[in-house]
């Protein structure tokens, strides 16, 4: 089995604090990995390192055999947890920007996703509700034919119907030659898609494994395991 992501002894320190400590994990090609944990557990830092936006303090990180940086940005489609689109842009202009920046952007796929999300190219980002902005951002991310998709809390601001639309797009976009890392606290909504799960707490891996193996060994759902690991922290 080919490993698209390989992380060994990864540590990231900021002044006075440690965001990640001795992280070792792999993501096989064709797998969806759930990256789970409460706020402040290190999920976003790990994702930004994989996206080539933050440099590790020590350890080894490879994406498709390459150190994250300019070369890997061409094969990684990253959805950050904050809106990165300018308010003055229209949805279509955001698509033009992605098409200019990423050679793997599929305009036809983008148009199909906008229709699924009930968005139009002429709508201004600044006029959209929070949920509609999230759908626009997801349409852009899923319109790339990337090798690795990294989604940081992609369901913020989405109502149940919109979440269903996004999940349908997630399934339709996934290919056997790519992998996906998905961070969410809405575990119940998406756990059926997980091949592998990693639980982080205070920058460390506290539990990891194949999702079905964890369910079998613990006789519990991933959401129930989440509550057990984090002391019955509520998922949304």
CSV table of C-alpha atoms in Angstrom, one decimal:
chain,number,residue,atom,x,y,z
A,1,UNK,CA,0.0,0.0,0.0
A,2,UNK,CA,1.4,3.3,-1.1
A,3,UNK,CA,1.7,6.0,1.6
A,4,UNK,CA,0.8,9.5,0.4
A,5,UNK,CA,1.6,11.1,3.7
A,6,UNK,CA,4.5,10.1,5.9
A,7,UNK,CA,5.2,11.8,9.2
A,8,UNK,CA,7.9,10.8,11.6
A,9,UNK,CA,8.8,12.4,15.0
A,10,UNK,CA,7.2,15.7,14.0
A,11,UNK,CA,7.5,18.5,16.6
A,12,UNK,CA,6.5,22.1,16.3
A,13,UNK,CA,7.3,24.6,19.0
A,14,UNK,CA,6.4,28.3,19.2
A,15,UNK,CA,7.9,30.7,21.7
A,16,UNK,CA,6.9,29.4,25.1
A,17,UNK,CA,4.6,26.6,23.9
A,18,UNK,CA,4.7,23.3,22.1
A,19,UNK,CA,2.0,22.8,19.4
A,20,UNK,CA,3.0,19.3,18.3
A,21,UNK,CA,5.1,16.8,20.0
A,22,UNK,CA,6.7,13.7,18.4
A,23,UNK,CA,3.9,13.0,15.9
A,24,UNK,CA,4.3,9.8,13.8
A,25,UNK,CA,1.6,8.7,11.4
A,26,UNK,CA,1.0,7.7,7.8
A,27,UNK,CA,-1.9,8.2,5.4
A,28,UNK,CA,-2.3,5.6,2.7
A,29,UNK,CA,-3.3,6.5,-0.9
A,30,UNK,CA,-7.0,6.2,-1.3
A,31,UNK,CA,-7.9,6.7,2.4
A,32,UNK,CA,-9.9,9.3,4.2
A,33,UNK,CA,-8.4,10.1,7.6
A,34,UNK,CA,-10.3,11.7,10.4
A,35,UNK,CA,-8.2,14.1,12.4
A,36,UNK,CA,-10.0,14.6,15.7
A,37,UNK,CA,-9.6,16.5,18.9
A,38,UNK,CA,-10.9,19.5,20.9
A,39,UNK,CA,-9.8,23.0,20.1
A,40,UNK,CA,-6.2,23.6,20.8
A,41,UNK,CA,-5.2,20.0,20.3
A,42,UNK,CA,-2.8,20.7,17.4
A,43,UNK,CA,-5.0,19.8,14.4
A,44,UNK,CA,-4.7,23.1,12.5
A,45,UNK,CA,-1.0,23.3,13.1
A,46,UNK,CA,-0.5,19.8,11.6
A,47,UNK,CA,-2.7,20.6,8.6
A,48,UNK,CA,-0.8,23.8,7.9
A,49,UNK,CA,2.5,21.9,8.0
A,50,UNK,CA,1.2,19.4,5.5
A,51,UNK,CA,-0.1,22.3,3.3
A,52,UNK,CA,3.4,23.9,3.3
A,53,UNK,CA,2.3,27.0,5.2
A,54,UNK,CA,4.2,26.3,8.5
A,55,UNK,CA,7.6,24.8,8.9
A,56,UNK,CA,8.2,22.0,11.5
A,57,UNK,CA,10.7,22.5,14.3
A,58,UNK,CA,12.0,19.0,14.0
A,59,UNK,CA,11.1,15.6,12.5
A,60,UNK,CA,10.3,14.4,9.0
A,61,UNK,CA,7.2,15.2,6.9
A,62,UNK,CA,6.7,13.9,3.3
A,63,UNK,CA,3.7,14.4,1.0
A,64,UNK,CA,3.9,12.1,-2.0
A,65,UNK,CA,7.6,11.7,-1.2
A,66,UNK,CA,8.3,15.5,-1.1
A,67,UNK,CA,9.0,17.9,1.8
A,68,UNK,CA,6.0,20.3,2.0
A,69,UNK,CA,6.7,23.5,0.1
A,70,UNK,CA,6.2,25.0,-3.3
A,71,UNK,CA,6.3,21.7,-5.1
A,72,UNK,CA,3.6,20.1,-2.9
A,73,UNK,CA,1.2,23.0,-3.1
A,74,UNK,CA,0.6,21.9,-6.7
A,75,UNK,CA,-0.8,18.6,-5.4
A,76,UNK,CA,-2.4,19.6,-2.1
A,77,UNK,CA,-5.9,21.3,-2.0
A,78,UNK,CA,-6.2,22.9,1.4
A,79,UNK,CA,-9.4,24.3,3.0
A,80,UNK,CA,-8.4,26.5,6.0
A,81,UNK,CA,-10.7,27.0,9.0
A,82,UNK,CA,-11.1,30.7,8.2
A,83,UNK,CA,-12.5,32.4,5.1
A,84,UNK,CA,-9.6,33.2,2.6
A,85,UNK,CA,-11.8,34.8,-0.1
A,86,UNK,CA,-11.9,38.5,-0.7
A,87,UNK,CA,-15.4,40.1,-0.2
A,88,UNK,CA,-15.2,42.0,-3.4
A,89,UNK,CA,-14.8,38.9,-5.5
A,90,UNK,CA,-17.7,37.2,-7.2
A,91,UNK,CA,-17.9,33.4,-6.9
A,92,UNK,CA,-16.9,33.2,-10.6
A,93,UNK,CA,-13.9,35.5,-10.1
A,94,UNK,CA,-12.8,33.2,-7.2
A,95,UNK,CA,-12.9,30.4,-9.7
A,96,UNK,CA,-10.9,32.4,-12.2
A,97,UNK,CA,-8.3,33.0,-9.5
A,98,UNK,CA,-8.0,29.3,-8.7
A,99,UNK,CA,-7.8,28.4,-12.4
A,100,UNK,CA,-4.9,30.8,-12.8
A,101,UNK,CA,-3.1,29.6,-9.7
A,102,UNK,CA,-3.7,25.8,-10.0
A,103,UNK,CA,-3.1,23.8,-13.2
A,104,UNK,CA,-5.4,21.0,-11.9
A,105,UNK,CA,-8.5,23.2,-11.5
A,106,UNK,CA,-11.4,21.8,-13.4
A,107,UNK,CA,-13.8,24.5,-14.5
A,108,UNK,CA,-16.5,22.1,-15.5
A,109,UNK,CA,-16.4,20.4,-12.1
A,110,UNK,CA,-16.6,23.9,-10.5
A,111,UNK,CA,-19.8,24.7,-12.4
A,112,UNK,CA,-21.3,21.4,-11.5
A,113,UNK,CA,-20.5,21.9,-7.8
A,114,UNK,CA,-21.9,25.5,-7.9
A,115,UNK,CA,-25.2,24.0,-9.2
A,116,UNK,CA,-25.2,21.3,-6.4
A,117,UNK,CA,-24.5,24.0,-3.8
A,118,UNK,CA,-27.2,26.3,-5.3
A,119,UNK,CA,-24.7,29.1,-6.0
A,120,UNK,CA,-24.2,31.3,-9.1
A,121,UNK,CA,-21.0,32.7,-10.5
A,122,UNK,CA,-22.2,36.2,-10.3
A,123,UNK,CA,-22.8,36.3,-6.6
A,124,UNK,CA,-20.4,38.5,-4.6
A,125,UNK,CA,-18.6,36.8,-1.7
A,126,UNK,CA,-19.4,39.8,0.5
A,127,UNK,CA,-23.2,39.3,-0.1
A,128,UNK,CA,-23.2,35.6,0.9
A,129,UNK,CA,-24.2,34.2,4.3
A,130,UNK,CA,-21.5,32.3,6.3
A,131,UNK,CA,-22.9,28.9,5.1
A,132,UNK,CA,-23.0,30.0,1.5
A,133,UNK,CA,-19.4,31.2,1.7
A,134,UNK,CA,-18.4,27.8,3.1
A,135,UNK,CA,-20.1,26.1,0.2
A,136,UNK,CA,-18.3,28.4,-2.3
A,137,UNK,CA,-14.9,27.6,-0.6
A,138,UNK,CA,-15.6,23.9,-0.7
A,139,UNK,CA,-16.6,24.1,-4.3
A,140,UNK,CA,-13.2,25.6,-5.1
A,141,UNK,CA,-11.3,23.1,-3.1
A,142,UNK,CA,-13.1,20.1,-4.6
A,143,UNK,CA,-12.7,21.4,-8.1
A,144,UNK,CA,-9.0,20.7,-8.0
A,145,UNK,CA,-7.8,17.3,-9.1
A,146,UNK,CA,-5.4,17.2,-6.2
A,147,UNK,CA,-3.5,14.2,-4.7
A,148,UNK,CA,-4.2,15.3,-1.1
A,149,UNK,CA,-7.2,17.2,0.2
A,150,UNK,CA,-6.9,18.8,3.6
A,151,UNK,CA,-10.2,20.1,5.1
A,152,UNK,CA,-10.1,22.0,8.4
A,153,UNK,CA,-13.5,22.2,10.0
A,154,UNK,CA,-15.4,22.3,6.6
A,155,UNK,CA,-18.9,22.3,8.2
A,156,UNK,CA,-18.8,25.5,10.2
A,157,UNK,CA,-21.9,27.6,9.6
A,158,UNK,CA,-23.7,24.9,7.5
A,159,UNK,CA,-27.2,23.8,8.3
A,160,UNK,CA,-28.1,20.1,8.0
A,161,UNK,CA,-29.3,20.3,4.4
A,162,UNK,CA,-26.1,22.1,3.4
A,163,UNK,CA,-24.0,19.5,5.2
A,164,UNK,CA,-25.7,16.8,3.2
A,165,UNK,CA,-24.8,18.7,0.0
A,166,UNK,CA,-21.2,19.1,1.1
A,167,UNK,CA,-20.9,15.4,2.0
A,168,UNK,CA,-22.4,14.4,-1.3
A,169,UNK,CA,-19.7,16.5,-3.0
A,170,UNK,CA,-17.0,15.0,-0.8
A,171,UNK,CA,-18.0,11.5,-1.9
A,172,UNK,CA,-18.3,12.4,-5.5
A,173,UNK,CA,-14.9,14.1,-5.6
A,174,UNK,CA,-13.0,11.3,-3.9
A,175,UNK,CA,-10.8,9.2,-6.1
A,176,UNK,CA,-8.7,6.0,-5.5
A,177,UNK,CA,-5.5,7.9,-6.4
A,178,UNK,CA,-5.9,10.6,-3.8
A,179,UNK,CA,-6.2,10.9,0.0
A,180,UNK,CA,-8.1,13.2,2.3
A,181,UNK,CA,-7.5,14.5,5.9
A,182,UNK,CA,-10.6,15.8,7.5
A,183,UNK,CA,-10.8,17.6,10.8
A,184,UNK,CA,-14.2,18.1,12.3
A,185,UNK,CA,-16.0,18.1,15.6
A,186,UNK,CA,-19.2,17.0,13.9
A,187,UNK,CA,-18.0,13.4,14.2
A,188,UNK,CA,-21.4,11.7,13.9
A,189,UNK,CA,-22.1,13.3,10.5
A,190,UNK,CA,-18.9,12.0,8.8
A,191,UNK,CA,-17.5,9.1,10.7
A,192,UNK,CA,-18.9,6.6,8.2
A,193,UNK,CA,-16.4,8.0,5.6
A,194,UNK,CA,-13.3,7.5,7.7
A,195,UNK,CA,-10.9,4.8,6.8
A,196,UNK,CA,-8.5,5.8,9.6
A,197,UNK,CA,-8.8,8.0,12.7
A,198,UNK,CA,-6.2,10.0,14.6
A,199,UNK,CA,-7.1,11.5,18.0
A,200,UNK,CA,-4.9,14.5,19.1
A,201,UNK,CA,-4.7,16.0,22.5
A,202,UNK,CA,-2.2,18.7,23.6
A,203,UNK,CA,-0.2,18.2,20.4
A,204,UNK,CA,0.2,14.4,20.9
A,205,UNK,CA,-1.4,11.4,19.3
A,206,UNK,CA,-3.4,9.7,22.1
A,207,UNK,CA,-5.2,7.1,19.9
A,208,UNK,CA,-4.9,6.1,16.2
A,209,UNK,CA,-5.9,3.2,14.0
A,210,UNK,CA,-8.2,2.0,11.3
A,211,UNK,CA,-11.7,3.2,12.0
A,212,UNK,CA,-13.4,-0.2,11.7
A,213,UNK,CA,-10.8,-1.8,14.0
A,214,UNK,CA,-11.4,0.8,16.6
A,215,UNK,CA,-15.1,0.4,16.4
A,216,UNK,CA,-14.8,-3.4,16.8
A,217,UNK,CA,-12.2,-3.4,19.6
A,218,UNK,CA,-14.1,-0.8,21.6
A,219,UNK,CA,-17.7,-1.9,20.7
A,220,UNK,CA,-18.4,1.8,20.1
A,221,UNK,CA,-18.9,4.4,17.3
A,222,UNK,CA,-16.1,6.8,16.6
A,223,UNK,CA,-18.2,9.6,18.2
A,224,UNK,CA,-18.6,7.5,21.4
A,225,UNK,CA,-14.8,6.8,21.4
A,226,UNK,CA,-14.3,10.6,20.9
A,227,UNK,CA,-16.3,11.3,24.1
A,228,UNK,CA,-14.5,8.6,26.0
A,229,UNK,CA,-11.0,9.9,24.9
A,230,UNK,CA,-11.8,13.5,25.8
A,231,UNK,CA,-13.8,13.0,29.0
A,232,UNK,CA,-17.2,13.1,27.4
A,233,UNK,CA,-16.5,16.4,25.5
A,234,UNK,CA,-19.6,17.1,23.5
A,235,UNK,CA,-19.4,16.8,19.7
A,236,UNK,CA,-21.7,19.0,17.6
